[in-house]
XYZ file of C-alpha atoms in Angstrom:
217
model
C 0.000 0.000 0.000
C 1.533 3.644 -0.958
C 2.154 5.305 1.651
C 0.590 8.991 2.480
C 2.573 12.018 3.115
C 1.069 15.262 4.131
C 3.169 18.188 4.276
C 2.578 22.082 4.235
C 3.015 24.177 1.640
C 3.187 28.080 1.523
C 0.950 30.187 -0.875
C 3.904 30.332 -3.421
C 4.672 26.783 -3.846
C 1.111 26.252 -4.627
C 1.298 28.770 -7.738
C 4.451 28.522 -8.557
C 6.514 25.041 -7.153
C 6.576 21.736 -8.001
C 3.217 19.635 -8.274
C 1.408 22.250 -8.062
C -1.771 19.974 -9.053
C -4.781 21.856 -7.226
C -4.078 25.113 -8.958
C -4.121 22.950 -12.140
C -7.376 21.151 -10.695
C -9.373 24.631 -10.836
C -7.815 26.099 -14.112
C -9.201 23.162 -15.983
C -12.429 23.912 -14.406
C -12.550 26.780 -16.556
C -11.682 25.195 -19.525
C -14.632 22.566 -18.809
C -17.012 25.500 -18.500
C -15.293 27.439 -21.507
C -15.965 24.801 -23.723
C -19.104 24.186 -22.439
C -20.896 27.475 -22.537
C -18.787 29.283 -25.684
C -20.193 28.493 -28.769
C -18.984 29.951 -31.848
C -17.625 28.601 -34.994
C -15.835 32.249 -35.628
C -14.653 32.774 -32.440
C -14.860 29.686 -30.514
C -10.974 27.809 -31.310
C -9.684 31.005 -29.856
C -11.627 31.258 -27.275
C -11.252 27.820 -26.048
C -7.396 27.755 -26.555
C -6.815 30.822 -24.741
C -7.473 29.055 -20.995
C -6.136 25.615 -22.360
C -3.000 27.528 -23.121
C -2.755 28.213 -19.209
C -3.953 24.990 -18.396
C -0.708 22.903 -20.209
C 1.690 25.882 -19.533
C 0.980 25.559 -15.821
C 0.778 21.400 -16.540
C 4.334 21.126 -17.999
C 5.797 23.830 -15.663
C 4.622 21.933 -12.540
C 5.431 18.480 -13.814
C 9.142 19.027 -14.421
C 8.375 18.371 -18.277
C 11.337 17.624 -20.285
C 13.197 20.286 -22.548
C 11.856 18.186 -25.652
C 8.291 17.569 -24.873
C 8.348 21.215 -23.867
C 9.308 22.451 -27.406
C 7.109 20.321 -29.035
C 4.422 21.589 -26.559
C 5.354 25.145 -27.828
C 5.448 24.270 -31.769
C 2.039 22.746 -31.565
C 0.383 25.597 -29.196
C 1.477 28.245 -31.781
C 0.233 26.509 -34.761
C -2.969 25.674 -32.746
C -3.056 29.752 -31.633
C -2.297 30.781 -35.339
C -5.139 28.164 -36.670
C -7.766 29.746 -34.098
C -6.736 33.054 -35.298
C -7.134 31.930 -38.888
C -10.372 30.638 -37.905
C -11.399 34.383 -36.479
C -10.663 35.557 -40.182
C -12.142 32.664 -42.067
C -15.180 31.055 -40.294
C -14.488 27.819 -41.889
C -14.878 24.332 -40.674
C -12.053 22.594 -41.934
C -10.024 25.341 -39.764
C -12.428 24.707 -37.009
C -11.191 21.295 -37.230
C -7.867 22.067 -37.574
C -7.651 24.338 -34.465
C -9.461 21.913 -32.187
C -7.315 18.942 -33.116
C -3.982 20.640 -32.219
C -5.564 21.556 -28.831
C -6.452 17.949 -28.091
C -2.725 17.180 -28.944
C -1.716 19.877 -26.248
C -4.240 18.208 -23.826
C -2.752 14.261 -24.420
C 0.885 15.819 -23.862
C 0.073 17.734 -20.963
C -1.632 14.400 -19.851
C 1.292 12.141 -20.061
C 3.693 14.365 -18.395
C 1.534 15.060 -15.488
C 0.971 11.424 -15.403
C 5.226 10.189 -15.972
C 5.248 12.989 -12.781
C 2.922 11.138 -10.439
C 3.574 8.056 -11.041
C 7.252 8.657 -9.478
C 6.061 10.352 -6.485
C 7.591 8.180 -3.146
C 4.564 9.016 -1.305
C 0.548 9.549 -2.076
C 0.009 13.088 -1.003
C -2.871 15.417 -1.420
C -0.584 16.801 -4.987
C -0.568 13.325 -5.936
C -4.571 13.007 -5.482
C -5.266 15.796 -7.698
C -2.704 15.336 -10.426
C -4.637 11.613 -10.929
C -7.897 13.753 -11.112
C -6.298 16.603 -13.324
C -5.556 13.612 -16.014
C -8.571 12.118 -15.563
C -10.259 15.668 -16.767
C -7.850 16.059 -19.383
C -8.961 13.089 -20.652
C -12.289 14.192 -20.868
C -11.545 17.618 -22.304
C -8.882 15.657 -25.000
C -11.884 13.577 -26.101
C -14.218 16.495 -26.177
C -11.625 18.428 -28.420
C -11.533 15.400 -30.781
C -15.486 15.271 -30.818
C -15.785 18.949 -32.089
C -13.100 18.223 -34.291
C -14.716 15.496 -35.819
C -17.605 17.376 -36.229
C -16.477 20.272 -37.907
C -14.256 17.939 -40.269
C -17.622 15.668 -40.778
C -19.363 18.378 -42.046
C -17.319 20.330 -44.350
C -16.456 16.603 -46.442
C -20.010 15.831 -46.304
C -19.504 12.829 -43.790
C -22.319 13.087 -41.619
C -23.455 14.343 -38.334
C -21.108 13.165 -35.177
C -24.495 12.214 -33.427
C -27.398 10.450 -34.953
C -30.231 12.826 -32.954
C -30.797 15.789 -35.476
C -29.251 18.822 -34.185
C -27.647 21.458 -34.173
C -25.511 20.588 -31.293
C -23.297 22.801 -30.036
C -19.923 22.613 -27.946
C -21.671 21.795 -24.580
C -23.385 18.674 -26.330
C -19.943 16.936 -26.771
C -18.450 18.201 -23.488
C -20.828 16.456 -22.163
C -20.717 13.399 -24.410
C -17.421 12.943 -23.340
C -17.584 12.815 -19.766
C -20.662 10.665 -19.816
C -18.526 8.250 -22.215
C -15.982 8.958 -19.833
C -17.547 7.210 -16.554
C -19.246 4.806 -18.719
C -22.638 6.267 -17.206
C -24.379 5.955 -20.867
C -27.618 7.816 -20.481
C -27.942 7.074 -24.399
C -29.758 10.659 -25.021
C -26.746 11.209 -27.377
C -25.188 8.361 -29.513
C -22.597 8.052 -32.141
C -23.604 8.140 -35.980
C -20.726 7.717 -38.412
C -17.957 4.641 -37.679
C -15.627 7.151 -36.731
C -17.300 8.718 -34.013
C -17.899 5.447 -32.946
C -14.691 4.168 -32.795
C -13.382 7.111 -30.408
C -16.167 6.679 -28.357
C -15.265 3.153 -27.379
C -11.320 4.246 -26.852
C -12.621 6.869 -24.718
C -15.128 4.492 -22.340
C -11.799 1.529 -22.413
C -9.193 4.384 -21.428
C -11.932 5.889 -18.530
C -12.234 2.443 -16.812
C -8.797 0.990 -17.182
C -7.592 4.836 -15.516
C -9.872 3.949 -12.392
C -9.208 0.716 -12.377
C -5.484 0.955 -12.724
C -3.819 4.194 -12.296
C -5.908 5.893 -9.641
C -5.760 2.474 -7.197
C-alpha cells in the first residue's frame, strides 16, 4: 500500500513550485465551463485555446516536463493559436477542425507528463490526489476536443453528423458526451452516428475504466 505524506506548503509553492496539481485542478475547471458554454464557430478555437493555453503551460511547468516535450508543446500551441486566429478571419470548418485537433494534442501531452510525474512520487500526497484527477479531466476535455473536431471535419467533407439525434448541437453537447462516455454512465440521449465517431467513443469508455481501475488504485 503507498504510503501517504502530508506536508505544508506556503501560498507560493502552490502557484508557482513543483506539483502544483490543485491550482491545475481549478484552471481546468474553466476550460470545462469554456468549452461548455462558448459556442462559436468564428470565435470559438480562440476562445477555447486561450485558458487551455494556461492549463498545459501551468501542466508542464509543474510536472518538471522535459526540454523536448516542452518544445514540441510550444510548436504545436502556436500553430494551434495561429489556426484559431485563422479561424477568427475565415469562419471555416475545416479550420475549425484544424484548431481543435492541435488543442487535443496539447491536452494528451500535458496528460502524459503530469501522469510520468505522479507516477514517481515516493509518497501519495494530497498533490498526488489531484494530479490523478487533473488527467482524468484532461482526458475528458482531450476527447471532447476530438469530438468537435470530428464534427467540424464531418461536415465540411459531407460525412455526416457526429451524433445520430438531429441537431444542431453545439460545444456543450460533446463536453458532455465525453464525460458521460468517460464514466461509462451511458444515459444514451446522445449516440454516435458515423464509424468514426464510434470508434473514439469506445477508446474513450476503455481508457476511462482501465484509468480507475489501474492508475488511480
Amino acid at each position: 500500500m503507498a504510503k501517504i505524506e502530508i506536508r505544508d506548503r506556503t501560498p507560493r509553492d502552490i502557484l508557482l513550485g513543483q506539483d502544483s496539481y490543485i491550482l491545475l485542478f481549478l484552471l481546468l475547471l474553466v476550460d470545462y465551463f469554456s468549452l461548455s458554454l462558448i459556442d462559436s464557430l468564428r470565435w470559438g478555437g480562440l476562445l477555447h485555446s486561450v485558458p487551455i493555453t494556461v492549463s498545459v503551460v501551468l501542466g508542464l511547468h509543474t510536472s518538471s516536463a522535459k526540454r523536448g516535450t516542452i518544445k514540441l508543446a510550444g510548436v504545436v500551441l502556436g500553430i494551434a493559436i495561429l489556426a484559431a486566429v485563422i479561424q477568427v478571419i475565415d469562419p471555416d470548418h475545416r479550420i475549425g477542425s484544424v484548431a481543435f485537433f492541435l488543442v487535443a494534442a496539447l491536452l494528451i501531452i500535458t496528460s502524459l507528463t503530469i501522469m510520468r510525474r505522479v507516477l514517481r512520487h515516493r509518497f501519495v500526497n494530497i498533490e498526488t490526489v489531484f494530479g490523478a484527477l487533473d488527467v482524468y479531466i484532461l482526458i475528458g476535455l482531450f476527447f471532447s476536443t476530438i469530438f468537435i473536431g470530428i464534427s467540424y471535419a464531418s461536415a465540411n467533407h459531407h460525412g455526416g453528423p457526429f451524433f445520430a439525434q438531429p441537431g444542431p448541437h453545439n460545444a456543450s453537447d460533446f463536453v458532455y458526451f465525453s464525460f458521460i462516455t468517460l464514466t461509462t454512465v451511458g444515459f444514451g440521449d446522445l449516440t454516435p452516428y458515423t464509424e468514426a465517431a464510434r470508434s473514439v467513443v469506445v477508446l474513450e469508455a476503455l481508457i476511462g475504466q482501465i484509468f480507475l481501475v489501474t492508475l488511480v488504485a
